[in-house]
Amino acid sequence: MSDGHFNRALLPHGEYQSGLKVGRAMQRQQCAEALDEALSETVTPEEAVRIKEHYEERLKAKPV
């Protein structure tokens, strides 16, 4: 029986983990769309490409 503390071992493994992954993927997609929109309004297309490449490299470097 649970002692009242949150314990991930009590949750279904597949559903919980896949829900987290879907949420993270959705969040990344929303961030990428917001970045594209902001860049299209503020910088030249050449600068936007460079910034997007840098952004993607930073995302790959940081584990989620």
PDB file of N, CA and C in Angstrom:
ATOM      1  N   MET A   1       0.842  -1.176   0.000  1.00  0.00           N
ATOM      2  CA  MET A   1       0.000   0.000   0.000  1.00  0.00           C
ATOM      3  C   MET A   1       0.891   1.244   0.000  1.00  0.00           C
ATOM      4  N   SER A   2       0.405   2.268  -0.677  1.00  0.00           N
ATOM      5  CA  SER A   2       1.175   3.506  -0.810  1.00  0.00           C
ATOM      6  C   SER A   2       1.231   4.244   0.525  1.00  0.00           C
ATOM      7  N   ASP A   3       2.347   4.928   0.743  1.00  0.00           N
ATOM      8  CA  ASP A   3       2.503   5.696   1.976  1.00  0.00           C
ATOM      9  C   ASP A   3       2.044   7.146   1.791  1.00  0.00           C
ATOM     10  N   GLY A   4       1.434   7.465   0.664  1.00  0.00           N
ATOM     11  CA  GLY A   4       0.940   8.801   0.423  1.00  0.00           C
ATOM     12  C   GLY A   4       1.876   9.652  -0.404  1.00  0.00           C
ATOM     13  N   HIS A   5       3.090   9.195  -0.623  1.00  0.00           N
ATOM     14  CA  HIS A   5       4.048   9.930  -1.445  1.00  0.00           C
ATOM     15  C   HIS A   5       3.919   9.480  -2.891  1.00  0.00           C
ATOM     16  N   PHE A   6       4.180  10.404  -3.795  1.00  0.00           N
ATOM     17  CA  PHE A   6       4.131  10.078  -5.216  1.00  0.00           C
ATOM     18  C   PHE A   6       5.225   9.069  -5.531  1.00  0.00           C
ATOM     19  N   ASN A   7       4.854   8.010  -6.179  1.00  0.00           N
ATOM     20  CA  ASN A   7       5.797   6.961  -6.515  1.00  0.00           C
ATOM     21  C   ASN A   7       5.544   6.538  -7.957  1.00  0.00           C
ATOM     22  N   ARG A   8       6.493   6.789  -8.816  1.00  0.00           N
ATOM     23  CA  ARG A   8       6.308   6.454 -10.227  1.00  0.00           C
ATOM     24  C   ARG A   8       6.191   4.951 -10.453  1.00  0.00           C
ATOM     25  N   ALA A   9       6.716   4.163  -9.549  1.00  0.00           N
ATOM     26  CA  ALA A   9       6.641   2.716  -9.711  1.00  0.00           C
ATOM     27  C   ALA A   9       5.195   2.231  -9.641  1.00  0.00           C
ATOM     28  N   LEU A  10       4.318   3.011  -9.067  1.00  0.00           N
ATOM     29  CA  LEU A  10       2.916   2.613  -8.960  1.00  0.00           C
ATOM     30  C   LEU A  10       2.132   2.925 -10.229  1.00  0.00           C
ATOM     31  N   LEU A  11       2.687   3.749 -11.113  1.00  0.00           N
ATOM     32  CA  LEU A  11       1.989   4.118 -12.336  1.00  0.00           C
ATOM     33  C   LEU A  11       2.289   3.123 -13.443  1.00  0.00           C
ATOM     34  N   PRO A  12       1.370   2.962 -14.367  1.00  0.00           N
ATOM     35  CA  PRO A  12       1.636   2.078 -15.510  1.00  0.00           C
ATOM     36  C   PRO A  12       2.808   2.610 -16.325  1.00  0.00           C
ATOM     37  N   HIS A  13       3.779   1.761 -16.587  1.00  0.00           N
ATOM     38  CA  HIS A  13       5.022   2.201 -17.222  1.00  0.00           C
ATOM     39  C   HIS A  13       4.793   2.772 -18.611  1.00  0.00           C
ATOM     40  N   GLY A  14       4.190   2.018 -19.492  1.00  0.00           N
ATOM     41  CA  GLY A  14       4.071   2.429 -20.880  1.00  0.00           C
ATOM     42  C   GLY A  14       3.251   3.683 -21.072  1.00  0.00           C
ATOM     43  N   GLU A  15       2.098   3.747 -20.481  1.00  0.00           N
ATOM     44  CA  GLU A  15       1.204   4.876 -20.698  1.00  0.00           C
ATOM     45  C   GLU A  15       1.792   6.167 -20.124  1.00  0.00           C
ATOM     46  N   TYR A  16       2.351   6.096 -18.952  1.00  0.00           N
ATOM     47  CA  TYR A  16       2.917   7.289 -18.321  1.00  0.00           C
ATOM     48  C   TYR A  16       4.109   7.796 -19.110  1.00  0.00           C
ATOM     49  N   GLN A  17       5.019   6.888 -19.454  1.00  0.00           N
ATOM     50  CA  GLN A  17       6.228   7.292 -20.172  1.00  0.00           C
ATOM     51  C   GLN A  17       5.898   7.830 -21.562  1.00  0.00           C
ATOM     52  N   SER A  18       4.985   7.161 -22.270  1.00  0.00           N
ATOM     53  CA  SER A  18       4.667   7.637 -23.613  1.00  0.00           C
ATOM     54  C   SER A  18       3.947   8.979 -23.542  1.00  0.00           C
ATOM     55  N   GLY A  19       3.164   9.208 -22.509  1.00  0.00           N
ATOM     56  CA  GLY A  19       2.509  10.497 -22.332  1.00  0.00           C
ATOM     57  C   GLY A  19       3.514  11.608 -22.118  1.00  0.00           C
ATOM     58  N   LEU A  20       4.546  11.338 -21.362  1.00  0.00           N
ATOM     59  CA  LEU A  20       5.605  12.336 -21.154  1.00  0.00           C
ATOM     60  C   LEU A  20       6.323  12.651 -22.462  1.00  0.00           C
ATOM     61  N   LYS A  21       6.627  11.614 -23.219  1.00  0.00           N
ATOM     62  CA  LYS A  21       7.339  11.821 -24.478  1.00  0.00           C
ATOM     63  C   LYS A  21       6.492  12.620 -25.461  1.00  0.00           C
ATOM     64  N   VAL A  22       5.202  12.320 -25.520  1.00  0.00           N
ATOM     65  CA  VAL A  22       4.310  13.062 -26.415  1.00  0.00           C
ATOM     66  C   VAL A  22       4.242  14.522 -25.981  1.00  0.00           C
ATOM     67  N   GLY A  23       4.130  14.760 -24.690  1.00  0.00           N
ATOM     68  CA  GLY A  23       4.077  16.125 -24.190  1.00  0.00           C
ATOM     69  C   GLY A  23       5.337  16.907 -24.504  1.00  0.00           C
ATOM     70  N   ARG A  24       6.478  16.276 -24.361  1.00  0.00           N
ATOM     71  CA  ARG A  24       7.748  16.944 -24.669  1.00  0.00           C
ATOM     72  C   ARG A  24       7.862  17.231 -26.160  1.00  0.00           C
ATOM     73  N   ALA A  25       7.446  16.276 -26.979  1.00  0.00           N
ATOM     74  CA  ALA A  25       7.503  16.484 -28.426  1.00  0.00           C
ATOM     75  C   ALA A  25       6.585  17.626 -28.853  1.00  0.00           C
ATOM     76  N   MET A  26       5.403  17.686 -28.261  1.00  0.00           N
ATOM     77  CA  MET A  26       4.474  18.768 -28.582  1.00  0.00           C
ATOM     78  C   MET A  26       5.047  20.113 -28.158  1.00  0.00           C
ATOM     79  N   GLN A  27       5.679  20.146 -27.002  1.00  0.00           N
ATOM     80  CA  GLN A  27       6.258  21.386 -26.511  1.00  0.00           C
ATOM     81  C   GLN A  27       7.390  21.850 -27.425  1.00  0.00           C
ATOM     82  N   ARG A  28       8.233  20.926 -27.866  1.00  0.00           N
ATOM     83  CA  ARG A  28       9.317  21.284 -28.784  1.00  0.00           C
ATOM     84  C   ARG A  28       8.770  21.824 -30.090  1.00  0.00           C
ATOM     85  N   GLN A  29       7.699  21.187 -30.596  1.00  0.00           N
ATOM     86  CA  GLN A  29       7.101  21.628 -31.849  1.00  0.00           C
ATOM     87  C   GLN A  29       6.537  23.041 -31.707  1.00  0.00           C
ATOM     88  N   GLN A  30       5.873  23.305 -30.598  1.00  0.00           N
ATOM     89  CA  GLN A  30       5.320  24.633 -30.366  1.00  0.00           C
ATOM     90  C   GLN A  30       6.433  25.678 -30.252  1.00  0.00           C
ATOM     91  N   CYS A  31       7.517  25.319 -29.602  1.00  0.00           N
ATOM     92  CA  CYS A  31       8.650  26.249 -29.476  1.00  0.00           C
ATOM     93  C   CYS A  31       9.270  26.525 -30.839  1.00  0.00           C
ATOM     94  N   ALA A  32       9.413  25.498 -31.658  1.00  0.00           N
ATOM     95  CA  ALA A  32       9.984  25.681 -32.988  1.00  0.00           C
ATOM     96  C   ALA A  32       9.090  26.572 -33.847  1.00  0.00           C
ATOM     97  N   GLU A  33       7.778  26.383 -33.752  1.00  0.00           N
ATOM     98  CA  GLU A  33       6.850  27.225 -34.511  1.00  0.00           C
ATOM     99  C   GLU A  33       6.907  28.675 -34.037  1.00  0.00           C
ATOM    100  N   ALA A  34       6.982  28.875 -32.731  1.00  0.00           N
ATOM    101  CA  ALA A  34       7.073  30.236 -32.199  1.00  0.00           C
ATOM    102  C   ALA A  34       8.376  30.895 -32.625  1.00  0.00           C
ATOM    103  N   LEU A  35       9.470  30.131 -32.628  1.00  0.00           N
ATOM    104  CA  LEU A  35      10.748  30.668 -33.070  1.00  0.00           C
ATOM    105  C   LEU A  35      10.684  31.061 -34.542  1.00  0.00           C
ATOM    106  N   ASP A  36      10.111  30.197 -35.387  1.00  0.00           N
ATOM    107  CA  ASP A  36       9.977  30.514 -36.809  1.00  0.00           C
ATOM    108  C   ASP A  36       9.188  31.803 -37.021  1.00  0.00           C
ATOM    109  N   GLU A  37       8.097  31.930 -36.295  1.00  0.00           N
ATOM    110  CA  GLU A  37       7.260  33.120 -36.424  1.00  0.00           C
ATOM    111  C   GLU A  37       8.016  34.377 -35.998  1.00  0.00           C
ATOM    112  N   ALA A  38       8.701  34.296 -34.876  1.00  0.00           N
ATOM    113  CA  ALA A  38       9.444  35.454 -34.386  1.00  0.00           C
ATOM    114  C   ALA A  38      10.579  35.827 -35.334  1.00  0.00           C
ATOM    115  N   LEU A  39      11.272  34.838 -35.862  1.00  0.00           N
ATOM    116  CA  LEU A  39      12.377  35.119 -36.772  1.00  0.00           C
ATOM    117  C   LEU A  39      11.883  35.718 -38.079  1.00  0.00           C
ATOM    118  N   SER A  40      10.745  35.244 -38.558  1.00  0.00           N
ATOM    119  CA  SER A  40      10.238  35.773 -39.832  1.00  0.00           C
ATOM    120  C   SER A  40       9.862  37.248 -39.705  1.00  0.00           C
ATOM    121  N   GLU A  41       9.536  37.677 -38.507  1.00  0.00           N
ATOM    122  CA  GLU A  41       9.144  39.064 -38.287  1.00  0.00           C
ATOM    123  C   GLU A  41      10.326  39.984 -37.985  1.00  0.00           C
ATOM    124  N   THR A  42      11.467  39.410 -37.594  1.00  0.00           N
ATOM    125  CA  THR A  42      12.529  40.269 -37.082  1.00  0.00           C
ATOM    126  C   THR A  42      13.843  40.237 -37.851  1.00  0.00           C
ATOM    127  N   VAL A  43      14.190  39.128 -38.482  1.00  0.00           N
ATOM    128  CA  VAL A  43      15.512  39.034 -39.118  1.00  0.00           C
ATOM    129  C   VAL A  43      15.382  38.626 -40.579  1.00  0.00           C
ATOM    130  N   THR A  44      16.499  38.728 -41.294  1.00  0.00           N
ATOM    131  CA  THR A  44      16.520  38.319 -42.699  1.00  0.00           C
ATOM    132  C   THR A  44      16.456  36.801 -42.793  1.00  0.00           C
ATOM    133  N   PRO A  45      16.039  36.272 -43.947  1.00  0.00           N
ATOM    134  CA  PRO A  45      15.968  34.810 -44.105  1.00  0.00           C
ATOM    135  C   PRO A  45      17.303  34.102 -43.871  1.00  0.00           C
ATOM    136  N   GLU A  46      18.406  34.724 -44.274  1.00  0.00           N
ATOM    137  CA  GLU A  46      19.727  34.105 -44.077  1.00  0.00           C
ATOM    138  C   GLU A  46      20.056  33.993 -42.587  1.00  0.00           C
ATOM    139  N   GLU A  47      19.778  35.056 -41.857  1.00  0.00           N
ATOM    140  CA  GLU A  47      20.016  35.020 -40.410  1.00  0.00           C
ATOM    141  C   GLU A  47      19.091  34.020 -39.736  1.00  0.00           C
ATOM    142  N   ALA A  48      17.863  33.925 -40.211  1.00  0.00           N
ATOM    143  CA  ALA A  48      16.898  32.989 -39.630  1.00  0.00           C
ATOM    144  C   ALA A  48      17.386  31.547 -39.768  1.00  0.00           C
ATOM    145  N   VAL A  49      17.934  31.216 -40.921  1.00  0.00           N
ATOM    146  CA  VAL A  49      18.458  29.860 -41.134  1.00  0.00           C
ATOM    147  C   VAL A  49      19.589  29.570 -40.157  1.00  0.00           C
ATOM    148  N   ARG A  50      20.504  30.535 -40.011  1.00  0.00           N
ATOM    149  CA  ARG A  50      21.633  30.355 -39.096  1.00  0.00           C
ATOM    150  C   ARG A  50      21.156  30.186 -37.656  1.00  0.00           C
ATOM    151  N   ILE A  51      20.199  30.987 -37.247  1.00  0.00           N
ATOM    152  CA  ILE A  51      19.684  30.909 -35.878  1.00  0.00           C
ATOM    153  C   ILE A  51      18.956  29.590 -35.646  1.00  0.00           C
ATOM    154  N   LYS A  52      18.168  29.139 -36.624  1.00  0.00           N
ATOM    155  CA  LYS A  52      17.457  27.863 -36.481  1.00  0.00           C
ATOM    156  C   LYS A  52      18.426  26.696 -36.350  1.00  0.00           C
ATOM    157  N   GLU A  53      19.501  26.717 -37.149  1.00  0.00           N
ATOM    158  CA  GLU A  53      20.508  25.651 -37.050  1.00  0.00           C
ATOM    159  C   GLU A  53      21.148  25.638 -35.667  1.00  0.00           C
ATOM    160  N   HIS A  54      21.472  26.820 -35.169  1.00  0.00           N
ATOM    161  CA  HIS A  54      22.054  26.925 -33.832  1.00  0.00           C
ATOM    162  C   HIS A  54      21.072  26.421 -32.772  1.00  0.00           C
ATOM    163  N   TYR A  55      19.806  26.765 -32.902  1.00  0.00           N
ATOM    164  CA  TYR A  55      18.753  26.337 -31.978  1.00  0.00           C
ATOM    165  C   TYR A  55      18.639  24.808 -31.960  1.00  0.00           C
ATOM    166  N   GLU A  56      18.632  24.200 -33.146  1.00  0.00           N
ATOM    167  CA  GLU A  56      18.517  22.745 -33.229  1.00  0.00           C
ATOM    168  C   GLU A  56      19.734  22.054 -32.625  1.00  0.00           C
ATOM    169  N   GLU A  57      20.924  22.617 -32.829  1.00  0.00           N
ATOM    170  CA  GLU A  57      22.130  22.045 -32.229  1.00  0.00           C
ATOM    171  C   GLU A  57      22.054  22.099 -30.707  1.00  0.00           C
ATOM    172  N   ARG A  58      21.562  23.205 -30.174  1.00  0.00           N
ATOM    173  CA  ARG A  58      21.438  23.352 -28.723  1.00  0.00           C
ATOM    174  C   ARG A  58      20.429  22.354 -28.157  1.00  0.00           C
ATOM    175  N   LEU A  59      19.336  22.126 -28.880  1.00  0.00           N
ATOM    176  CA  LEU A  59      18.342  21.170 -28.410  1.00  0.00           C
ATOM    177  C   LEU A  59      18.905  19.752 -28.380  1.00  0.00           C
ATOM    178  N   LYS A  60      19.709  19.405 -29.377  1.00  0.00           N
ATOM    179  CA  LYS A  60      20.298  18.068 -29.432  1.00  0.00           C
ATOM    180  C   LYS A  60      21.332  17.884 -28.323  1.00  0.00           C
ATOM    181  N   ALA A  61      21.996  18.968 -27.929  1.00  0.00           N
ATOM    182  CA  ALA A  61      23.050  18.892 -26.923  1.00  0.00           C
ATOM    183  C   ALA A  61      22.485  18.698 -25.520  1.00  0.00           C
ATOM    184  N   LYS A  62      21.259  19.151 -25.287  1.00  0.00           N
ATOM    185  CA  LYS A  62      20.672  19.054 -23.951  1.00  0.00           C
ATOM    186  C   LYS A  62      19.714  17.867 -23.871  1.00  0.00           C
ATOM    187  N   PRO A  63      19.974  16.951 -22.975  1.00  0.00           N
ATOM    188  CA  PRO A  63      19.029  15.836 -22.800  1.00  0.00           C
ATOM    189  C   PRO A  63      17.737  16.339 -22.173  1.00  0.00           C
ATOM    190  N   VAL A  64      16.657  15.696 -22.540  1.00  0.00           N
ATOM    191  CA  VAL A  64      15.350  16.093 -22.016  1.00  0.00           C
ATOM    192  C   VAL A  64      14.969  15.239 -20.837  1.00  0.00           C
TER     193      VAL A  64
END
